[in-house]
Coordinates of C-alpha atoms and ligand atoms in Angstrom, one line a residue:
M1125 CA 108.7 88.7 115.5
T1126 CA 109.3 91.5 117.9
F1127 CA 109.0 95.1 117.6
A1128 CA 111.2 98.2 118.1
G1129 CA 108.3 100.5 118.6
G1130 CA 105.1 100.8 120.7
N1131 CA 104.8 103.2 123.6
V1132 CA 102.4 104.2 126.1
H1133 CA 99.3 106.4 125.1
N1134 CA 96.4 107.1 127.3
G1135 CA 97.2 104.0 129.2
S1136 CA 97.2 101.7 126.2
A1137 CA 99.6 100.5 123.9
S1138 CA 100.1 102.9 121.0
A1139 CA 102.1 102.6 118.0
H1140 CA 103.9 104.9 115.6
F1141 CA 103.0 104.2 112.0
V1142 CA 105.3 105.4 109.1
L1143 CA 103.3 106.0 105.9
V1144 CA 105.2 106.2 102.7
P1145 CA 102.6 106.9 99.8
M1146 CA 103.5 106.7 96.2
M1147 CA 103.3 110.4 94.9
A1148 CA 100.4 109.9 92.6
Q1149 CA 96.8 111.1 93.5
G1150 CA 95.3 107.6 93.3
H1151 CA 98.0 106.3 95.8
T1152 CA 98.4 109.3 98.2
I1153 CA 94.7 110.2 98.7
P1154 CA 93.9 106.8 100.4
M1155 CA 97.0 107.1 102.4
T1156 CA 95.8 110.3 103.8
D1157 CA 92.6 108.7 104.8
M1158 CA 94.8 105.9 106.3
A1159 CA 96.8 108.3 108.4
R1160 CA 93.7 110.0 109.5
L1161 CA 92.0 106.7 110.5
L1162 CA 95.2 105.4 112.4
A1163 CA 95.5 108.7 114.3
E1164 CA 91.8 108.5 115.3
H1165 CA 92.5 105.0 116.6
G1166 CA 95.2 106.4 118.9
A1167 CA 98.3 105.8 116.9
Q1168 CA 101.0 108.4 115.9
V1169 CA 101.7 108.9 112.3
S1170 CA 104.7 110.1 110.2
F1171 CA 103.4 110.9 106.8
V1172 CA 106.3 111.1 104.2
T1173 CA 105.9 113.6 101.5
T1174 CA 107.8 116.1 99.4
P1175 CA 107.4 119.9 98.9
V1176 CA 105.2 120.0 95.8
N1177 CA 103.0 117.3 97.4
A1178 CA 102.9 118.8 100.8
S1179 CA 101.6 122.0 98.9
R1180 CA 98.8 119.9 97.3
L1181 CA 98.1 118.4 100.7
A1182 CA 97.5 121.8 102.3
G1183 CA 93.8 121.2 102.8
F1184 CA 94.5 117.9 104.4
I1185 CA 97.2 119.3 106.8
A1186 CA 94.9 122.2 107.8
D1187 CA 92.2 119.5 108.6
V1188 CA 94.7 117.5 110.6
D1189 CA 95.8 120.6 112.7
A1190 CA 92.2 121.6 113.3
A1191 CA 91.3 118.1 114.4
G1192 CA 94.5 117.9 116.7
L1193 CA 95.5 114.6 115.0
A1194 CA 98.9 113.0 115.9
I1195 CA 100.0 113.2 112.3
R1196 CA 103.6 114.6 111.4
F1197 CA 104.4 115.6 108.1
V1198 CA 108.0 114.5 107.0
E1199 CA 108.9 116.7 104.0
L1200 CA 112.0 115.3 102.1
H1201 CA 113.6 116.9 99.2
F1202 CA 112.6 115.2 96.0
P1203 CA 115.6 114.8 93.6
A1204 CA 113.8 115.6 90.3
T1205 CA 116.5 117.5 88.4
E1206 CA 119.3 114.8 89.7
F1207 CA 117.3 112.2 88.0
G1208 CA 116.7 114.1 84.7
L1209 CA 113.1 115.3 85.6
P1210 CA 111.9 118.9 85.2
D1211 CA 112.3 120.9 88.5
G1212 CA 109.2 120.2 90.7
C1213 CA 108.3 117.0 88.9
E1214 CA 107.3 115.4 92.1
N1215 CA 104.1 113.5 91.3
L1216 CA 103.3 111.0 88.6
D1217 CA 100.7 113.3 87.3
L1218 CA 103.5 115.8 86.3
V1219 CA 105.5 113.1 84.5
Q1220 CA 105.0 114.3 80.8
A1221 CA 106.5 111.4 78.9
K1222 CA 106.1 107.6 79.5
G1223 CA 110.0 107.5 79.1
L1224 CA 110.5 109.6 82.2
F1225 CA 108.6 107.0 84.4
L1226 CA 111.9 105.1 85.1
N1227 CA 113.5 108.4 86.2
F1228 CA 110.7 109.1 88.5
M1229 CA 110.9 105.8 90.1
E1230 CA 114.6 106.1 90.7
A1231 CA 114.3 109.6 92.1
C1232 CA 111.7 108.1 94.6
A1233 CA 114.3 105.3 95.5
A1234 CA 116.8 107.9 96.3
L1235 CA 114.5 109.1 99.2
R1236 CA 115.8 105.9 101.1
D1237 CA 118.8 107.5 102.9
P1238 CA 117.0 110.8 103.9
L1239 CA 114.1 108.8 105.3
M1240 CA 116.4 106.5 107.1
A1241 CA 118.4 109.3 108.6
H1242 CA 115.1 111.1 109.6
L1243 CA 113.8 107.8 111.3
R1244 CA 117.0 107.1 113.3
E1245 CA 116.9 110.7 114.5
Q1246 CA 113.3 109.9 115.8
Q1247 CA 114.2 106.7 117.3
Q1248 CA 114.8 108.1 121.0
L1249 CA 111.8 110.4 120.8
S1250 CA 109.2 108.2 119.2
P1251 CA 110.5 104.9 117.8
P1252 CA 108.7 103.7 114.6
S1253 CA 106.8 100.7 115.2
C1254 CA 105.7 99.6 111.5
I1255 CA 106.1 101.1 107.9
I1256 CA 103.2 101.0 105.7
S1257 CA 104.5 101.8 102.1
D1258 CA 103.3 101.6 98.5
M1259 CA 104.2 98.7 96.9
M1260 CA 106.1 100.8 94.4
H1261 CA 108.4 101.9 97.2
W1262 CA 110.2 98.5 97.4
W1263 CA 113.2 100.4 98.9
T1264 CA 111.4 100.8 102.1
G1265 CA 111.7 97.2 102.9
D1266 CA 115.6 97.8 103.6
I1267 CA 114.6 100.7 106.0
A1268 CA 112.0 98.4 108.0
R1269 CA 114.7 95.6 108.4
E1270 CA 117.4 98.0 109.6
L1271 CA 115.0 99.4 112.2
G1272 CA 113.7 95.9 113.0
I1273 CA 110.0 96.7 112.4
P1274 CA 107.4 95.2 110.1
R1275 CA 106.8 96.6 106.7
L1276 CA 103.2 96.3 105.3
T1277 CA 102.6 96.7 101.6
F1278 CA 99.7 99.0 100.4
I1279 CA 99.0 98.7 96.5
G1280 CA 95.7 100.5 96.3
F1281 CA 94.1 97.8 94.6
C1282 CA 90.9 95.7 95.7
G1283 CA 91.1 92.0 96.6
F1284 CA 90.0 90.8 93.2
S1285 CA 92.6 92.8 91.3
S1286 CA 95.3 92.3 94.0
L1287 CA 94.8 88.4 93.5
V1288 CA 95.0 88.6 89.6
R1289 CA 98.1 91.0 89.9
Y1290 CA 99.9 88.6 92.3
I1291 CA 99.2 85.6 90.2
I1292 CA 100.2 87.2 87.0
S1293 CA 103.4 88.8 88.3
H1294 CA 104.6 86.0 90.7
N1295 CA 104.3 83.6 87.8
N1296 CA 105.5 85.7 85.0
L1297 CA 102.5 85.0 83.2
L1298 CA 102.9 87.7 80.6
E1299 CA 106.6 87.1 80.0
N1300 CA 106.4 85.2 76.8
M1301 CA 103.0 86.5 75.4
T1302 CA 104.0 89.0 72.5
D1303 CA 100.4 89.5 71.3
E1304 CA 98.5 92.3 73.2
N1305 CA 95.2 90.5 72.3
E1306 CA 96.2 87.2 73.4
I1307 CA 93.6 85.9 76.0
I1308 CA 94.9 84.4 79.2
T1309 CA 92.8 82.5 81.7
I1310 CA 93.9 83.3 85.1
P1311 CA 95.0 79.9 86.8
G1312 CA 94.0 79.3 90.3
F1313 CA 91.5 82.1 90.3
P1314 CA 88.4 81.3 92.5
T1315 CA 86.1 82.0 89.4
H1316 CA 86.6 81.8 85.8
L1317 CA 88.3 84.8 84.5
E1318 CA 89.9 85.5 81.1
L1319 CA 91.3 88.8 79.6
T1320 CA 93.5 89.9 77.0
K1321 CA 97.3 90.6 77.7
A1322 CA 96.7 94.4 77.2
K1323 CA 94.0 94.3 80.0
C1324 CA 96.1 92.6 82.6
P1325 CA 97.9 94.8 85.4
G1326 CA 101.6 94.8 84.9
S1327 CA 101.4 94.8 81.0
L1328 CA 102.4 98.8 81.2
C1329 CA 106.1 98.1 81.7
V1330 CA 108.2 100.7 80.3
P1331 CA 111.6 99.6 78.9
G1332 CA 114.2 99.5 81.8
M1333 CA 111.5 98.9 84.4
E1334 CA 112.2 95.2 84.6
K1335 CA 114.7 95.6 87.4
I1336 CA 112.4 97.7 89.4
R1337 CA 109.5 95.3 89.0
E1338 CA 111.8 92.5 90.1
K1339 CA 112.5 94.4 93.3
M1340 CA 108.9 95.2 94.0
I1341 CA 107.9 91.6 93.7
E1342 CA 111.0 90.4 95.8
E1343 CA 110.0 93.1 98.5
E1344 CA 106.5 92.2 98.5
L1345 CA 107.3 88.6 99.2
R1346 CA 109.5 89.8 102.0
S1347 CA 107.0 92.1 103.4
D1348 CA 105.1 91.2 106.6
G1349 CA 101.5 91.7 105.2
E1350 CA 99.3 93.5 102.8
V1351 CA 96.9 96.4 103.5
I1352 CA 93.9 96.9 101.2
N1353 CA 91.2 99.5 100.7
S1354 CA 88.3 97.1 100.6
F1355 CA 86.2 95.2 103.0
Q1356 CA 85.7 91.6 103.8
E1357 CA 82.1 91.4 103.0
L1358 CA 82.4 92.9 99.5
E1359 CA 84.7 90.4 97.9
T1360 CA 85.4 87.6 100.7
V1361 CA 86.4 84.8 98.4
Y1362 CA 88.8 86.8 96.5
I1363 CA 90.5 88.4 99.7
E1364 CA 90.6 85.0 101.3
S1365 CA 92.1 83.7 98.1
F1366 CA 94.7 86.5 98.0
E1367 CA 95.7 85.8 101.5
Q1368 CA 96.2 82.1 100.7
V1369 CA 98.2 82.7 97.5
A1370 CA 100.3 85.4 99.1
K1371 CA 100.8 83.4 102.3
K1372 CA 100.6 86.4 104.4
K1373 CA 97.9 88.4 106.3
V1374 CA 95.7 90.8 104.4
W1375 CA 94.4 93.6 106.3
T1376 CA 91.2 95.0 104.8
V1377 CA 90.8 98.4 106.3
G1378 CA 88.4 100.1 103.9
P1379 CA 86.5 101.8 102.6
M1380 CA 89.0 104.5 104.1
C1381 CA 87.0 107.3 102.3
L1382 CA 84.3 106.9 104.9
C1383 CA 86.7 108.6 107.4
H1384 CA 85.2 111.8 105.8
R1385 CA 82.0 113.0 107.8
D1386 CA 81.3 116.3 106.4
S1387 CA 81.5 118.2 103.0
N1388 CA 84.3 120.3 104.1
T1389 CA 86.8 117.4 104.5
M1390 CA 85.4 115.8 101.6
A1391 CA 86.2 118.7 99.5
A1392 CA 89.6 119.1 100.8
R1393 CA 90.5 115.7 99.7
G1394 CA 93.3 115.5 97.1
S1395 CA 94.1 118.8 95.6
K1396 CA 92.1 122.3 95.7
A1397 CA 89.2 122.0 93.7
S1398 CA 89.3 124.1 90.5
M1399 CA 85.8 125.4 90.9
D1400 CA 83.8 126.9 93.9
E1401 CA 82.5 124.2 96.0
A1402 CA 79.6 126.2 97.3
Q1403 CA 78.5 127.0 93.8
C1404 CA 78.6 123.3 92.8
L1405 CA 76.7 122.4 95.8
Q1406 CA 73.9 125.0 95.0
W1407 CA 73.8 123.6 91.4
L1408 CA 73.4 120.0 92.8
D1409 CA 70.8 121.4 95.3
S1410 CA 68.6 122.5 92.4
M1411 CA 68.6 119.1 90.8
K1412 CA 66.1 116.4 91.4
P1413 CA 67.2 113.6 93.7
G1414 CA 69.0 110.8 91.8
S1415 CA 68.9 112.7 88.3
V1416 CA 72.5 113.7 87.7
I1417 CA 75.2 111.4 86.2
F1418 CA 78.8 112.3 87.3
V1419 CA 81.4 111.7 84.7
S1420 CA 85.0 111.7 86.0
F1421 CA 88.1 109.5 84.7
G1422 CA 90.5 110.1 87.7
S1423 CA 93.8 111.8 87.9
L1424 CA 96.0 110.1 85.2
A1425 CA 93.7 108.7 82.3
A1426 CA 94.4 110.5 79.2
T1427 CA 91.3 110.7 77.1
T1428 CA 92.0 111.8 73.7
P1429 CA 90.5 115.0 72.3
Q1430 CA 88.5 113.0 69.6
Q1431 CA 86.9 110.7 72.4
L1432 CA 86.2 113.7 74.7
V1433 CA 84.1 115.3 72.0
E1434 CA 82.3 112.0 71.3
L1435 CA 81.7 111.5 75.0
G1436 CA 80.2 115.0 75.1
L1437 CA 78.0 114.6 72.2
G1438 CA 76.7 111.2 73.8
L1439 CA 75.9 113.0 77.1
E1440 CA 74.0 115.6 75.3
A1441 CA 71.9 113.1 73.3
S1442 CA 71.2 111.2 76.5
K1443 CA 69.3 114.4 77.6
K1444 CA 70.1 113.5 81.2
P1445 CA 71.6 116.2 83.6
F1446 CA 75.5 115.7 84.1
I1447 CA 78.6 117.0 85.9
W1448 CA 81.6 116.2 83.7
V1449 CA 85.1 116.6 84.9
I1450 CA 87.5 117.1 82.0
K1451 CA 91.3 117.5 82.0
A1452 CA 91.2 119.6 78.7
G1453 CA 92.5 123.1 79.3
P1454 CA 95.5 124.2 77.4
K1455 CA 96.6 120.7 76.9
F1456 CA 93.8 120.2 74.5
P1457 CA 92.9 123.5 72.9
E1458 CA 90.7 121.8 70.2
V1459 CA 88.4 120.5 72.9
E1460 CA 88.2 124.0 74.6
E1461 CA 87.2 125.3 71.2
W1462 CA 84.7 122.7 70.6
L1463 CA 83.2 123.3 74.1
A1464 CA 82.9 127.1 73.4
D1465 CA 81.5 126.4 70.1
G1466 CA 78.0 125.8 71.0
F1467 CA 78.2 122.8 73.3
E1468 CA 78.3 124.6 76.6
E1469 CA 75.6 126.7 75.6
R1470 CA 73.4 123.9 74.5
V1471 CA 73.5 122.0 77.7
K1472 CA 73.8 125.0 80.2
D1473 CA 70.6 124.2 82.0
R1474 CA 71.5 120.6 82.9
G1475 CA 75.3 120.2 82.4
M1476 CA 78.1 121.3 84.6
I1477 CA 81.6 121.1 83.2
I1478 CA 84.5 121.1 85.8
R1479 CA 88.0 121.6 84.3
G1480 CA 90.8 120.3 86.3
W1481 CA 90.3 118.9 89.8
A1482 CA 86.7 118.2 91.1
P1483 CA 85.8 117.6 94.8
Q1484 CA 84.7 114.1 93.7
M1485 CA 83.6 112.7 97.0
M1486 CA 81.6 115.8 97.9
I1487 CA 79.9 115.3 94.6
L1488 CA 79.2 111.9 94.7
W1489 CA 77.7 112.1 98.2
H1490 CA 75.0 114.5 97.2
Q1491 CA 71.6 113.2 96.8
A1492 CA 71.1 114.5 93.2
I1493 CA 73.7 112.2 92.0
G1494 CA 72.2 109.0 90.5
G1495 CA 75.0 107.3 88.7
F1496 CA 78.6 107.5 88.1
M1497 CA 80.4 107.2 84.7
T1498 CA 84.0 106.0 86.1
H1499 CA 87.3 104.9 84.7
C1500 CA 87.3 102.2 87.3
G1501 CA 90.4 103.4 89.3
W1502 CA 90.0 101.6 92.5
N1503 CA 89.5 104.7 94.7
S1504 CA 86.9 106.1 92.5
T1505 CA 85.1 102.6 92.3
I1506 CA 85.0 102.1 96.1
E1507 CA 83.8 105.9 96.4
G1508 CA 81.0 105.0 94.0
I1509 CA 80.2 101.9 96.1
C1510 CA 80.1 103.9 99.2
A1511 CA 77.9 106.5 97.8
G1512 CA 75.5 103.7 96.8
V1513 CA 75.3 104.8 93.1
P1514 CA 75.2 102.4 90.1
M1515 CA 78.0 103.0 87.6
I1516 CA 78.9 103.0 84.1
T1517 CA 82.3 101.4 83.7
W1518 CA 85.0 102.9 81.2
P1519 CA 88.2 101.4 82.0
H1520 CA 91.5 102.9 80.4
F1521 CA 94.5 100.9 81.6
A1522 CA 96.2 99.1 84.5
E1523 CA 93.9 97.2 86.7
Q1524 CA 90.9 99.2 85.7
F1525 CA 89.6 96.4 83.5
L1526 CA 89.4 93.9 86.5
N1527 CA 87.6 96.5 88.7
E1528 CA 85.2 96.7 85.8
K1529 CA 84.6 92.9 86.0
L1530 CA 84.3 93.1 89.7
V1531 CA 81.5 95.9 89.4
V1532 CA 79.7 94.4 86.4
D1533 CA 80.0 90.5 86.7
V1534 CA 80.4 90.2 90.6
L1535 CA 78.7 93.0 92.5
K1536 CA 76.4 93.4 89.3
T1537 CA 76.1 97.3 90.3
G1538 CA 77.2 98.7 86.9
L1539 CA 76.9 98.3 83.2
E1540 CA 79.8 98.5 80.7
V1541 CA 80.0 101.4 78.4
G1542 CA 81.6 98.7 76.0
V1543 CA 85.5 99.7 75.9
K1544 CA 87.2 97.4 73.6
G1545 CA 90.7 98.6 73.8
V1546 CA 93.3 99.9 76.3
T1547 CA 94.1 103.8 76.3
Q1548 CA 97.7 103.5 77.4
W1549 CA 98.9 106.1 80.1
G1550 CA 100.7 108.9 78.4
N1551 CA 99.4 108.1 74.8
T1552 CA 97.1 110.7 73.5
E1553 CA 97.1 109.7 69.8
Q1554 CA 94.5 106.8 70.1
E1555 CA 91.4 106.3 68.1
V1556 CA 87.8 106.9 69.4
M1557 CA 87.1 103.8 71.8
V1558 CA 83.5 104.4 72.6
T1559 CA 81.1 106.0 70.3
R1560 CA 78.4 108.7 71.1
D1561 CA 75.6 106.3 70.6
A1562 CA 77.2 103.9 73.1
V1563 CA 77.5 106.8 75.7
E1564 CA 74.1 107.8 75.0
T1565 CA 72.5 104.3 75.5
A1566 CA 74.5 103.6 78.5
V1567 CA 73.5 106.9 80.4
Y1568 CA 70.0 106.6 79.1
T1569 CA 69.7 103.1 80.5
L1570 CA 71.5 103.7 83.9
M1571 CA 69.6 106.8 84.7
G1572 CA 66.2 105.5 83.3
E1573 CA 63.1 103.8 85.0
G1574 CA 63.6 100.3 83.6
E1575 CA 63.7 97.2 85.5
A1576 CA 67.5 96.6 85.0
A1577 CA 68.4 100.1 86.3
E1578 CA 66.2 99.5 89.4
E1579 CA 68.1 96.5 90.2
L1580 CA 71.5 98.0 89.7
R1581 CA 70.3 100.9 92.1
M1582 CA 69.0 98.4 94.6
R1583 CA 72.2 96.5 94.8
A1584 CA 74.4 99.5 94.7
K1585 CA 72.5 100.8 98.0
H1586 CA 72.9 97.4 99.6
Y1587 CA 76.6 97.4 99.2
A1588 CA 76.6 101.0 100.5
I1589 CA 75.2 99.6 103.7
K1590 CA 77.5 96.8 104.0
A1591 CA 80.3 99.1 103.5
R1592 CA 79.2 101.3 106.3
R1593 CA 78.7 98.4 108.6
A1594 CA 82.2 97.2 107.9
F1595 CA 83.9 100.8 108.6
D1596 CA 81.8 101.5 111.7
E1597 CA 82.7 100.5 115.3
E1598 CA 83.1 96.7 115.7
G1599 CA 83.0 96.3 111.8
S1600 CA 85.5 94.0 110.3
S1601 CA 87.6 96.9 108.8
Y1602 CA 87.3 98.8 112.0
N1603 CA 88.7 96.0 114.0
N1604 CA 91.5 95.5 111.4
I1605 CA 92.9 99.0 111.8
S1606 CA 93.7 98.8 115.5
W1607 CA 97.2 98.3 116.6
Q1608 CA 96.3 95.5 118.5
S1609 CA 95.1 93.6 115.6
I1610 CA 98.5 94.5 113.6
K1611 CA 100.7 93.7 116.7
Y1612 CA 99.0 90.3 117.5
A1613 CA 99.6 89.1 114.0
F1614 CA 103.3 89.3 114.4
L1615 CA 103.6 87.9 118.0
Ligands
LIG1204 N1 89.8 112.6 92.4 C1 89.3 113.8 92.7 N2 89.0 114.9 91.8 C2 89.3 114.6 90.5 C3 90.0 113.4 90.1 C4 90.2 112.6 91.0 O1 88.9 114.1 94.0 O2 89.0 115.6 89.7 C5 90.2 111.7 93.4 C6 89.2 110.6 93.4 O3 88.0 110.8 94.2 C7 90.1 109.5 93.8 C8 91.3 109.7 93.2 O4 91.4 111.1 93.0 O5 90.1 109.4 95.3 C9 91.7 109.0 92.0 O6 92.1 107.6 92.2 P1 91.5 106.6 91.4 O7 92.2 105.2 91.8 O8 89.9 106.5 91.1 O9 92.0 106.8 90.0 P2 93.6 107.1 89.5 O10 93.5 108.8 89.3 O11 94.6 106.6 90.2 O12 93.6 106.6 87.9

């Protein structure tokens, strides 16, 4: 395979990467880190975005400017209204109904022509060398072929979950299963793994999505490689197995969050925090090292009001200090009422509630944090691993149940809160999945002095050290992110 791109930069061959993230926080954030890393390694980057998403990225854009990194933002008009979405609905977290997911995906695919036109214009000035795009942007495969450059797929899963997803989707394993509780054993998986249909990635397929899923799978097969935000030493056997099954190179380039070296850039990650960062740090400084549990369920998980109340009561009963990020606000007035009706007052000496967007990485890195209750989105999981904190796992949907298995059964750095069922994205009508007693027990155990908790903490620290080694100069991920590594794989 030959390249159209590649020009001379500081005397060494440099490349121009075009990054096309899915417009969802959990997909965009790691790609902003990827852009930063590629640019720090000497490449030029075009980062494709849309107006609403660009305004959310204001902190990142300012950092890039200040650091003089060669990242250009390509802002394309997002055709929301043209595809039946409300004006400005440019991110998955703004899609209010599950039924509109398909419209959103179609609007994304309509970015193909404008992006192609932009890249053609750029060809004289700075020819693109490689596209790295989210797996959901299957239509970028066409662009790469037209330009004669490779396309690498980024899915945002770890190796363990990527392998399960690949085996399931490329063998249509869920197709004839009608019962959500039917148990499936994953064939060809390096270790024994069974789970119910509902807990498998890909089971969240809204009607009409079939064609798009087929395209995604077809384009993944045609793609020139996979990029994952993990590191070789964390899950060697699963990454190697994924490479064998997918029959293509898998570049482990993570943990990409480690590109942040100070609390300012950590705080600017994703959206603008909905509280004062300095106040948050001051509060954390006032707490004993390792004493606070951080509770956050990412950007998409819709925890029901009843469940939020139950969770809060469990945190209160545990008597441990906590920071709890809730996406309540006007969406869930009954939760706001309950918080105001005594709860906040009762926990005011040891509990901080953040409504909206939290500077998660900045918080996790603080020495006061001793545990992380997470929904097991992969970004949150790898951030927890890098911060060296043990976790309480509370998956909601998608591949989160697989990440739970990796953390609890393979790495042994966390314990399950005991979620029995799936909380589907967009569904706010479900019953309580986890009782206050279960929350209390999990928090009490994880944050306590017992032998089991000590072992979890020790192992968590061990993986944090490994993560740093993989990321730092001459580490496995560091070497993978170099243009030479990518170029030579195709020569
Ligand atoms: N995040 C954050 N503040 C929040 C919620 C999320 O900084 O209040 C970040 C978090 O650090 C992670 C990403 O958003 O990098 C969420 O990705 P993840 O894969 O964990 O979950 P998702 O939101 O995709 O379910």
